[in-house]
mmCIF file of C-alpha atoms in Angstrom:
data_model
loop_
_atom_site.group_PDB
_atom_site.id
_atom_site.type_symbol
_atom_site.label_atom_id
_atom_site.label_comp_id
_atom_site.label_asym_id
_atom_site.label_seq_id
_atom_site.Cartn_x
_atom_site.Cartn_y
_atom_site.Cartn_z
ATOM 1 C CA MET A 969 32.883 24.318 12.262
ATOM 2 C CA ALA A 970 29.189 24.611 13.135
ATOM 3 C CA MET A 971 28.215 22.682 9.999
ATOM 4 C CA ALA A 972 30.766 19.976 10.781
ATOM 5 C CA ASN A 973 29.406 19.621 14.316
ATOM 6 C CA PHE A 974 25.839 19.477 12.998
ATOM 7 C CA LEU A 975 26.754 16.756 10.513
ATOM 8 C CA ALA A 976 28.543 14.748 13.183
ATOM 9 C CA VAL A 977 25.496 14.888 15.474
ATOM 10 C CA PHE A 978 23.190 14.069 12.562
ATOM 11 C CA LEU A 979 25.237 11.004 11.631
ATOM 12 C CA LEU A 980 25.332 9.809 15.227
ATOM 13 C CA MET A 981 21.568 10.150 15.564
ATOM 14 C CA GLU A 982 21.074 8.263 12.311
ATOM 15 C CA LEU A 983 23.283 5.457 13.536
ATOM 16 C CA ILE A 984 21.388 5.200 16.815
ATOM 17 C CA ALA A 985 17.955 5.407 15.230
ATOM 18 C CA GLY A 986 18.798 3.418 12.133
ATOM 19 C CA GLY A 987 20.436 0.347 13.535
ATOM 20 C CA TYR A 988 17.748 -1.900 12.096
ATOM 21 C CA ARG A 989 19.045 -4.478 9.651
ATOM 22 C CA ASP A 990 16.815 -6.787 7.718
ATOM 23 C CA GLY A 991 18.366 -10.172 8.302
ATOM 24 C CA ALA A 992 17.018 -11.673 5.094
ATOM 25 C CA ASN A 993 18.827 -9.367 2.723
ATOM 26 C CA GLY A 994 21.158 -7.025 4.595
ATOM 27 C CA LEU A 995 19.293 -3.797 3.853
ATOM 28 C CA THR A 996 19.614 -1.179 6.593
ATOM 29 C CA MET A 997 17.735 1.898 7.711
ATOM 30 C CA ASN A 998 20.961 3.932 7.689
ATOM 31 C CA TYR A 999 22.386 2.555 4.441
ATOM 32 C CA TYR A 1000 23.267 6.024 3.065
ATOM 33 C CA VAL A 1001 24.275 7.651 6.329
ATOM 34 C CA PHE A 1002 27.928 7.990 5.280
ATOM 35 C CA SER A 1003 27.834 7.520 1.504
ATOM 36 C CA CYS A 1004 25.056 10.081 0.859
ATOM 37 C CA PRO A 1005 23.920 11.576 4.179
ATOM 38 C CA PHE A 1006 21.415 14.025 2.714
ATOM 39 C CA ALA A 1007 19.704 11.515 0.415
ATOM 40 C CA GLU A 1008 16.616 11.264 2.615
ATOM 41 C CA ALA A 1009 16.304 15.042 2.921
ATOM 42 C CA ILE A 1010 16.567 15.501 -0.851
ATOM 43 C CA VAL A 1011 13.789 12.972 -1.452
ATOM 44 C CA ARG A 1012 11.602 14.472 1.271
ATOM 45 C CA ASN A 1013 12.035 18.077 0.111
ATOM 46 C CA THR A 1014 11.413 17.224 -3.534
ATOM 47 C CA VAL A 1015 8.252 15.215 -2.811
ATOM 48 C CA THR A 1016 7.002 17.909 -0.421
ATOM 49 C CA SER A 1017 7.427 20.600 -3.064
ATOM 50 C CA ALA A 1018 5.771 18.478 -5.751
ATOM 51 C CA LEU A 1019 2.742 17.606 -3.610
ATOM 52 C CA ARG A 1020 2.328 21.220 -2.624
ATOM 53 C CA SER A 1021 1.868 21.995 -6.317
ATOM 54 C CA ASP A 1022 -0.117 18.843 -7.147
ATOM 55 C CA PRO A 1023 -1.540 16.814 -4.233
ATOM 56 C CA THR A 1024 -2.916 14.195 -6.653
ATOM 57 C CA LEU A 1025 0.647 13.055 -7.317
ATOM 58 C CA ALA A 1026 0.707 11.167 -4.000
ATOM 59 C CA ALA A 1027 -1.513 8.410 -5.370
ATOM 60 C CA GLY A 1028 0.733 7.961 -8.391
ATOM 61 C CA LEU A 1029 3.845 7.575 -6.246
ATOM 62 C CA VAL A 1030 2.226 4.952 -4.015
ATOM 63 C CA ARG A 1031 1.036 3.038 -7.100
ATOM 64 C CA MET A 1032 4.520 3.292 -8.586
ATOM 65 C CA HIS A 1033 6.074 1.592 -5.565
ATOM 66 C CA PHE A 1034 3.507 -1.219 -5.527
ATOM 67 C CA HIS A 1035 3.712 -1.819 -9.279
ATOM 68 C CA ASP A 1036 7.501 -1.769 -9.141
ATOM 69 C CA CYS A 1037 7.763 -4.264 -6.289
ATOM 70 C CA TRP A 1038 5.148 -6.691 -7.598
ATOM 71 C CA ILE A 1039 7.007 -7.214 -10.893
ATOM 72 C CA GLN A 1040 10.588 -8.510 -10.595
ATOM 73 C CA GLY A 1041 10.810 -7.187 -7.016
ATOM 74 C CA CYS A 1042 11.556 -3.650 -5.799
ATOM 75 C CA ASP A 1043 14.211 -2.866 -8.390
ATOM 76 C CA GLY A 1044 13.090 0.259 -10.237
ATOM 77 C CA SER A 1045 12.084 -1.738 -13.320
ATOM 78 C CA VAL A 1046 8.840 0.266 -13.648
ATOM 79 C CA LEU A 1047 10.921 3.374 -14.406
ATOM 80 C CA ILE A 1048 12.655 2.045 -17.525
ATOM 81 C CA ASP A 1049 11.558 3.459 -20.873
ATOM 82 C CA SER A 1050 10.767 1.247 -23.835
ATOM 83 C CA THR A 1051 13.211 1.019 -26.737
ATOM 84 C CA LYS A 1052 12.818 -0.146 -30.321
ATOM 85 C CA ASP A 1053 13.887 -3.611 -29.183
ATOM 86 C CA ASN A 1054 11.965 -3.824 -25.910
ATOM 87 C CA ARG A 1055 8.491 -2.904 -24.640
ATOM 88 C CA ALA A 1056 8.977 -2.039 -20.968
ATOM 89 C CA GLU A 1057 6.612 -2.407 -17.993
ATOM 90 C CA LYS A 1058 5.413 1.173 -18.502
ATOM 91 C CA GLU A 1059 3.474 0.007 -21.567
ATOM 92 C CA SER A 1060 1.171 -2.198 -19.499
ATOM 93 C CA PRO A 1061 -2.460 -0.977 -19.237
ATOM 94 C CA GLY A 1062 -2.219 -1.563 -15.491
ATOM 95 C CA ASN A 1063 0.599 0.964 -15.225
ATOM 96 C CA GLN A 1064 -1.309 3.841 -16.794
ATOM 97 C CA SER A 1065 -2.319 5.039 -13.308
ATOM 98 C CA VAL A 1066 1.330 5.330 -12.277
ATOM 99 C CA ARG A 1067 2.557 8.918 -12.140
ATOM 100 C CA GLY A 1068 5.590 10.751 -10.852
ATOM 101 C CA PHE A 1069 8.307 9.661 -13.256
ATOM 102 C CA GLU A 1070 9.496 13.247 -13.698
ATOM 103 C CA LEU A 1071 9.733 13.637 -9.919
ATOM 104 C CA ILE A 1072 11.944 10.539 -9.689
ATOM 105 C CA ASP A 1073 14.109 11.987 -12.473
ATOM 106 C CA ASP A 1074 14.417 15.237 -10.520
ATOM 107 C CA VAL A 1075 15.456 13.462 -7.315
ATOM 108 C CA LYS A 1076 17.949 11.297 -9.187
ATOM 109 C CA GLU A 1077 19.541 14.317 -10.871
ATOM 110 C CA GLN A 1078 20.017 16.043 -7.514
ATOM 111 C CA LEU A 1079 21.461 12.917 -5.908
ATOM 112 C CA GLU A 1080 23.877 12.292 -8.774
ATOM 113 C CA LYS A 1081 25.292 15.779 -8.209
ATOM 114 C CA GLN A 1082 25.649 15.190 -4.457
ATOM 115 C CA CYS A 1083 26.899 11.596 -4.512
ATOM 116 C CA PRO A 1084 27.173 10.090 -7.994
ATOM 117 C CA GLY A 1085 26.524 6.381 -8.439
ATOM 118 C CA VAL A 1086 25.374 5.810 -4.857
ATOM 119 C CA VAL A 1087 21.584 5.996 -4.428
ATOM 120 C CA SER A 1088 19.559 3.508 -6.459
ATOM 121 C CA CYS A 1089 16.401 4.380 -8.355
ATOM 122 C CA ALA A 1090 14.646 1.537 -6.532
ATOM 123 C CA ASP A 1091 15.361 3.172 -3.189
ATOM 124 C CA ILE A 1092 14.204 6.548 -4.513
ATOM 125 C CA VAL A 1093 10.844 5.031 -5.510
ATOM 126 C CA ALA A 1094 10.433 3.395 -2.089
ATOM 127 C CA MET A 1095 11.339 6.577 -0.217
ATOM 128 C CA ALA A 1096 9.128 8.752 -2.419
ATOM 129 C CA ALA A 1097 6.108 6.512 -1.742
ATOM 130 C CA ARG A 1098 6.791 6.654 1.983
ATOM 131 C CA GLU A 1099 6.914 10.450 1.880
ATOM 132 C CA ALA A 1100 3.731 10.618 -0.212
ATOM 133 C CA VAL A 1101 1.827 8.591 2.377
ATOM 134 C CA ALA A 1102 3.031 10.712 5.294
ATOM 135 C CA LEU A 1103 2.471 14.048 3.535
ATOM 136 C CA SER A 1104 -1.100 13.003 2.681
ATOM 137 C CA GLY A 1105 -1.909 12.490 6.354
ATOM 138 C CA GLY A 1106 -1.043 8.810 6.560
ATOM 139 C CA PRO A 1107 1.349 6.952 8.856
ATOM 140 C CA VAL A 1108 4.955 8.054 9.246
ATOM 141 C CA TYR A 1109 7.294 5.099 8.903
ATOM 142 C CA ASP A 1110 10.777 4.212 7.728
ATOM 143 C CA ILE A 1111 12.039 1.546 5.364
ATOM 144 C CA PRO A 1112 15.389 -0.195 5.072
ATOM 145 C CA LYS A 1113 17.517 0.946 2.135
ATOM 146 C CA GLY A 1114 20.177 -0.635 -0.049
ATOM 147 C CA ARG A 1115 18.210 -2.016 -3.017
ATOM 148 C CA LYS A 1116 19.958 -2.249 -6.344
ATOM 149 C CA ASP A 1117 18.328 -1.458 -9.682
ATOM 150 C CA GLY A 1118 17.299 -4.298 -11.968
ATOM 151 C CA ARG A 1119 18.351 -4.749 -15.583
ATOM 152 C CA ARG A 1120 15.067 -6.150 -16.936
ATOM 153 C CA SER A 1121 11.751 -4.457 -17.730
ATOM 154 C CA LYS A 1122 9.326 -6.256 -20.052
ATOM 155 C CA VAL A 1123 5.637 -5.564 -20.516
ATOM 156 C CA GLU A 1124 4.795 -9.278 -20.533
ATOM 157 C CA ASP A 1125 6.067 -9.597 -16.958
ATOM 158 C CA THR A 1126 3.176 -7.422 -15.764
ATOM 159 C CA LEU A 1127 0.628 -10.126 -16.602
ATOM 160 C CA ILE A 1128 1.087 -11.522 -13.078
ATOM 161 C CA ALA A 1129 -0.208 -8.314 -11.448
ATOM 162 C CA PRO A 1130 -3.512 -8.602 -9.522
ATOM 163 C CA ALA A 1131 -6.427 -7.594 -11.754
ATOM 164 C CA PRO A 1132 -9.350 -5.293 -10.818
ATOM 165 C CA THR A 1133 -11.665 -8.224 -11.639
ATOM 166 C CA PHE A 1134 -10.187 -10.526 -8.975
ATOM 167 C CA ASN A 1135 -12.461 -11.636 -6.140
ATOM 168 C CA ALA A 1136 -11.317 -11.766 -2.525
ATOM 169 C CA SER A 1137 -10.375 -15.444 -2.674
ATOM 170 C CA GLU A 1138 -8.180 -14.837 -5.725
ATOM 171 C CA LEU A 1139 -6.569 -11.830 -4.054
ATOM 172 C CA VAL A 1140 -5.846 -13.804 -0.877
ATOM 173 C CA ARG A 1141 -4.287 -16.547 -3.011
ATOM 174 C CA VAL A 1142 -2.047 -14.360 -5.209
ATOM 175 C CA PHE A 1143 -0.896 -12.216 -2.290
ATOM 176 C CA GLY A 1144 -0.299 -15.365 -0.282
ATOM 177 C CA LEU A 1145 2.043 -16.629 -2.989
ATOM 178 C CA ARG A 1146 4.182 -13.538 -2.365
ATOM 179 C CA GLY A 1147 4.208 -14.048 1.402
ATOM 180 C CA PHE A 1148 1.393 -11.675 2.381
ATOM 181 C CA SER A 1149 -1.439 -12.511 4.756
ATOM 182 C CA ALA A 1150 -5.079 -11.637 4.085
ATOM 183 C CA GLN A 1151 -4.630 -8.765 6.546
ATOM 184 C CA ASP A 1152 -1.587 -7.483 4.651
ATOM 185 C CA MET A 1153 -3.566 -7.597 1.415
ATOM 186 C CA VAL A 1154 -6.539 -5.674 2.793
ATOM 187 C CA ALA A 1155 -4.255 -3.104 4.403
ATOM 188 C CA LEU A 1156 -2.368 -2.559 1.132
ATOM 189 C CA SER A 1157 -5.693 -2.283 -0.722
ATOM 190 C CA GLY A 1158 -6.327 0.661 1.582
ATOM 191 C CA GLY A 1159 -3.781 2.549 -0.507
ATOM 192 C CA HIS A 1160 -6.780 3.181 -2.752
ATOM 193 C CA THR A 1161 -7.783 5.841 -0.245
ATOM 194 C CA LEU A 1162 -5.619 8.005 -2.520
ATOM 195 C CA GLY A 1163 -6.387 8.699 -6.138
ATOM 196 C CA VAL A 1164 -8.811 7.644 -8.832
ATOM 197 C CA ALA A 1165 -9.741 4.741 -11.103
ATOM 198 C CA ARG A 1166 -10.428 5.006 -14.820
ATOM 199 C CA CYS A 1167 -13.786 3.874 -16.194
ATOM 200 C CA LEU A 1168 -12.008 1.177 -18.199
ATOM 201 C CA THR A 1169 -11.202 -0.653 -14.945
ATOM 202 C CA PHE A 1170 -14.759 -0.807 -13.596
ATOM 203 C CA LYS A 1171 -17.190 -0.435 -16.507
ATOM 204 C CA ASN A 1172 -17.689 -4.220 -16.584
ATOM 205 C CA ARG A 1173 -19.629 -3.829 -13.318
ATOM 206 C CA LEU A 1174 -22.191 -1.683 -15.116
ATOM 207 C CA SER A 1175 -23.090 -4.212 -17.801
ATOM 208 C CA ASP A 1176 -26.474 -5.885 -17.799
ATOM 209 C CA PRO A 1177 -26.977 -7.145 -15.186
ATOM 210 C CA VAL A 1178 -25.395 -4.484 -13.004
ATOM 211 C CA ASP A 1179 -23.105 -5.858 -10.285
ATOM 212 C CA PRO A 1180 -25.550 -6.680 -7.439
ATOM 213 C CA THR A 1181 -22.895 -6.078 -4.764
ATOM 214 C CA MET A 1182 -22.966 -2.361 -5.602
ATOM 215 C CA ASP A 1183 -25.278 0.251 -4.110
ATOM 216 C CA SER A 1184 -27.866 1.271 -6.733
ATOM 217 C CA ASP A 1185 -27.249 4.994 -6.341
ATOM 218 C CA PHE A 1186 -23.508 4.459 -6.545
ATOM 219 C CA SER A 1187 -23.919 2.450 -9.748
ATOM 220 C CA LYS A 1188 -25.625 5.515 -11.234
ATOM 221 C CA THR A 1189 -22.658 7.614 -10.161
ATOM 222 C CA LEU A 1190 -20.259 5.245 -11.913
ATOM 223 C CA SER A 1191 -22.451 5.166 -15.025
ATOM 224 C CA LYS A 1192 -22.389 8.964 -15.138
ATOM 225 C CA THR A 1193 -18.610 8.906 -14.822
ATOM 226 C CA CYS A 1194 -18.290 6.406 -17.668
ATOM 227 C CA SER A 1195 -20.403 8.591 -19.934
ATOM 228 C CA GLY A 1196 -17.158 10.515 -20.317
ATOM 229 C CA GLY A 1197 -15.385 7.538 -21.885
ATOM 230 C CA ASP A 1198 -12.890 4.880 -20.801
ATOM 231 C CA ASP A 1199 -10.412 7.427 -19.440
ATOM 232 C CA ALA A 1200 -12.971 9.235 -17.255
ATOM 233 C CA GLU A 1201 -11.913 9.177 -13.612
ATOM 234 C CA GLN A 1202 -13.771 8.218 -10.450
ATOM 235 C CA THR A 1203 -12.371 8.854 -6.978
ATOM 236 C CA PHE A 1204 -12.067 5.811 -4.707
ATOM 237 C CA ASP A 1205 -13.532 7.761 -1.792
ATOM 238 C CA MET A 1206 -14.631 11.306 -0.993
ATOM 239 C CA THR A 1207 -11.142 12.473 0.024
ATOM 240 C CA ARG A 1208 -8.930 11.541 -2.922
ATOM 241 C CA ASN A 1209 -5.853 13.396 -1.647
ATOM 242 C CA ASN A 1210 -6.133 12.454 2.037
ATOM 243 C CA PHE A 1211 -4.751 9.219 3.423
ATOM 244 C CA ASP A 1212 -7.507 8.026 5.773
ATOM 245 C CA ASN A 1213 -9.891 5.109 6.340
ATOM 246 C CA PHE A 1214 -12.758 6.499 4.233
ATOM 247 C CA TYR A 1215 -12.021 3.858 1.577
ATOM 248 C CA PHE A 1216 -13.096 1.129 3.988
ATOM 249 C CA GLN A 1217 -16.170 3.073 5.022
ATOM 250 C CA ALA A 1218 -17.104 3.297 1.334
ATOM 251 C CA LEU A 1219 -16.905 -0.500 1.080
ATOM 252 C CA GLN A 1220 -19.369 -0.774 3.962
ATOM 253 C CA ARG A 1221 -21.762 1.418 1.964
ATOM 254 C CA LYS A 1222 -21.338 -0.892 -1.072
ATOM 255 C CA SER A 1223 -19.578 1.975 -2.820
ATOM 256 C CA GLY A 1224 -16.282 0.358 -3.729
ATOM 257 C CA VAL A 1225 -15.207 1.500 -7.200
ATOM 258 C CA LEU A 1226 -13.434 -1.615 -8.436
ATOM 259 C CA PHE A 1227 -14.841 -5.124 -8.184
ATOM 260 C CA SER A 1228 -11.593 -6.038 -6.407
ATOM 261 C CA ASP A 1229 -12.373 -3.316 -3.833
ATOM 262 C CA GLN A 1230 -15.973 -4.239 -3.042
ATOM 263 C CA THR A 1231 -15.218 -7.958 -2.958
ATOM 264 C CA LEU A 1232 -13.236 -7.386 0.242
ATOM 265 C CA TYR A 1233 -16.512 -6.661 2.050
ATOM 266 C CA ASN A 1234 -18.323 -9.617 0.531
ATOM 267 C CA ASN A 1235 -15.937 -12.325 1.710
ATOM 268 C CA PRO A 1236 -16.155 -13.496 5.348
ATOM 269 C CA ILE A 1237 -12.364 -13.745 5.642
ATOM 270 C CA THR A 1238 -11.727 -10.141 4.612
ATOM 271 C CA LYS A 1239 -14.995 -8.514 5.709
ATOM 272 C CA SER A 1240 -14.033 -8.467 9.377
ATOM 273 C CA ILE A 1241 -10.722 -6.792 8.505
ATOM 274 C CA VAL A 1242 -12.511 -4.136 6.452
ATOM 275 C CA LYS A 1243 -14.947 -3.462 9.304
ATOM 276 C CA GLY A 1244 -12.067 -3.164 11.747
ATOM 277 C CA TYR A 1245 -10.246 -0.617 9.607
ATOM 278 C CA ALA A 1246 -13.454 1.348 8.941
ATOM 279 C CA MET A 1247 -13.920 1.751 12.687
ATOM 280 C CA ASN A 1248 -10.288 2.175 13.718
ATOM 281 C CA GLN A 1249 -8.072 4.320 11.507
ATOM 282 C CA ALA A 1250 -5.083 3.905 13.829
ATOM 283 C CA LYS A 1251 -5.232 0.140 13.377
ATOM 284 C CA PHE A 1252 -5.332 0.562 9.600
ATOM 285 C CA PHE A 1253 -2.345 2.922 9.695
ATOM 286 C CA LEU A 1254 -0.309 0.476 11.799
ATOM 287 C CA ASP A 1255 -1.068 -2.513 9.581
ATOM 288 C CA PHE A 1256 -0.549 -0.498 6.404
ATOM 289 C CA GLN A 1257 2.914 0.689 7.358
ATOM 290 C CA GLN A 1258 3.953 -2.827 8.365
ATOM 291 C CA ALA A 1259 2.645 -4.224 5.071
ATOM 292 C CA MET A 1260 4.427 -1.485 3.118
ATOM 293 C CA VAL A 1261 7.755 -2.295 4.769
ATOM 294 C CA LYS A 1262 7.141 -5.968 3.981
ATOM 295 C CA MET A 1263 6.350 -5.132 0.370
ATOM 296 C CA SER A 1264 9.436 -2.951 0.061
ATOM 297 C CA LEU A 1265 11.550 -6.058 0.707
ATOM 298 C CA LEU A 1266 10.068 -8.148 -2.119
ATOM 299 C CA ASP A 1267 12.817 -9.836 -4.149
ATOM 300 C CA VAL A 1268 15.290 -7.008 -3.618
ATOM 301 C CA LYS A 1269 18.550 -7.144 -5.525
ATOM 302 C CA GLU A 1270 21.936 -6.644 -3.924
ATOM 303 C CA GLY A 1271 25.527 -6.451 -5.100
ATOM 304 C CA SER A 1272 26.094 -7.954 -8.533
ATOM 305 C CA GLN A 1273 22.392 -8.851 -8.814
ATOM 306 C CA GLY A 1274 21.761 -5.270 -9.858
ATOM 307 C CA GLU A 1275 23.285 -1.850 -10.385
ATOM 308 C CA VAL A 1276 22.837 1.809 -9.480
ATOM 309 C CA ARG A 1277 21.520 3.439 -12.638
ATOM 310 C CA ALA A 1278 22.891 6.828 -13.615
ATOM 311 C CA ASP A 1279 19.574 7.490 -15.383
ATOM 312 C CA CYS A 1280 16.499 5.840 -13.890
ATOM 313 C CA ARG A 1281 14.911 5.488 -17.336
ATOM 314 C CA LYS A 1282 17.586 3.234 -18.825
ATOM 315 C CA ILE A 1283 19.945 0.451 -17.863
ATOM 316 C CA ASN A 1284 23.584 1.495 -17.503
#
C-alpha cells in the first residue's frame, strides 16, 4: 500500500512539473511517466555509478549527444555498429572521442526488463548527457522526451560535422544553418570544459609557422603533448572533469587547445560572449542548458519516422 501511495504521488508530481510540451514536435517532459515511470531514475543511477568509477566518462557522454544530434538529428544513430555492408557513424575520425557506449547498453538492458520496447536509445543518450553535465558540477536541467530511434547510420553523413579547423565565422554560419545563434554556438562550445583533445586534432597549429593566436608557452605545452603521438591527449582546461567556465578563461589566456576553440576569442562577434562567460559562470550555465535543450530537439523522429530499438547497437 505504501509503495502504491508513493507511486501515485510521484506520478502526480511528474504531471505537475512535467507539463511542458514542445509545440514543434509533441515531445513532453513527462513522456514516460505512465509507460516507464522509473526510466529517469534508472538513467540517473547508472550514470552516477559510472561517473563515480570513472569521472572522465562525462565528457564522452556529452560528446555522444552532440555528435548524435548533429548527424540525422537526435535519433541514436551514433550508437549503431558497423556491419559488413555498412560503415556506421562510429567509424568517423570525429567520433573517436565519443565514449560511453557500454553505459548506454547497460541502461537499455535495465529498461527493457522494466518496460520492454518503450524507451528509445535516442532518449537514453539525451538523458545520460544531461546527467553527466549535472554530476560534473554543471547546470541541472530537464529535456523533453519522446524521440524515436533512426534507421540510418552511415560514416559519410558525418562529413557535415563542424571541424576543429573551422574559424569563428564558419562556426557561426554552420550552426546558423541548424537554427543556432552565435551565442548558442559559443555556449555549446563550452562543453569542452570537460574532457580532452587528441594531438591529431590540433597538431596543425604547431606547424611552421606556429599559430600566432596561441600563447607561446602554451604552444610548448601542446608540442610536448604531441611528442607522444597523434593519440596523445591534452585537457581543454585545468579541470577536465569539472563543468565550469575555466574553458573560457583559457581562451582569454590564448590557451585554447583547438583552433576552433581559440578562434572564438579572436572574432569580434564571439569575443564578447566568451568574455561574458569567463566572468559570469551562472550566465554560461543558463545559456548552455537552453542551448542543450534546443539541440536535443534537432530533427527528432516521431511515430513511424523511427522505432524503439531493442538493442541500441542495431536496427530492429
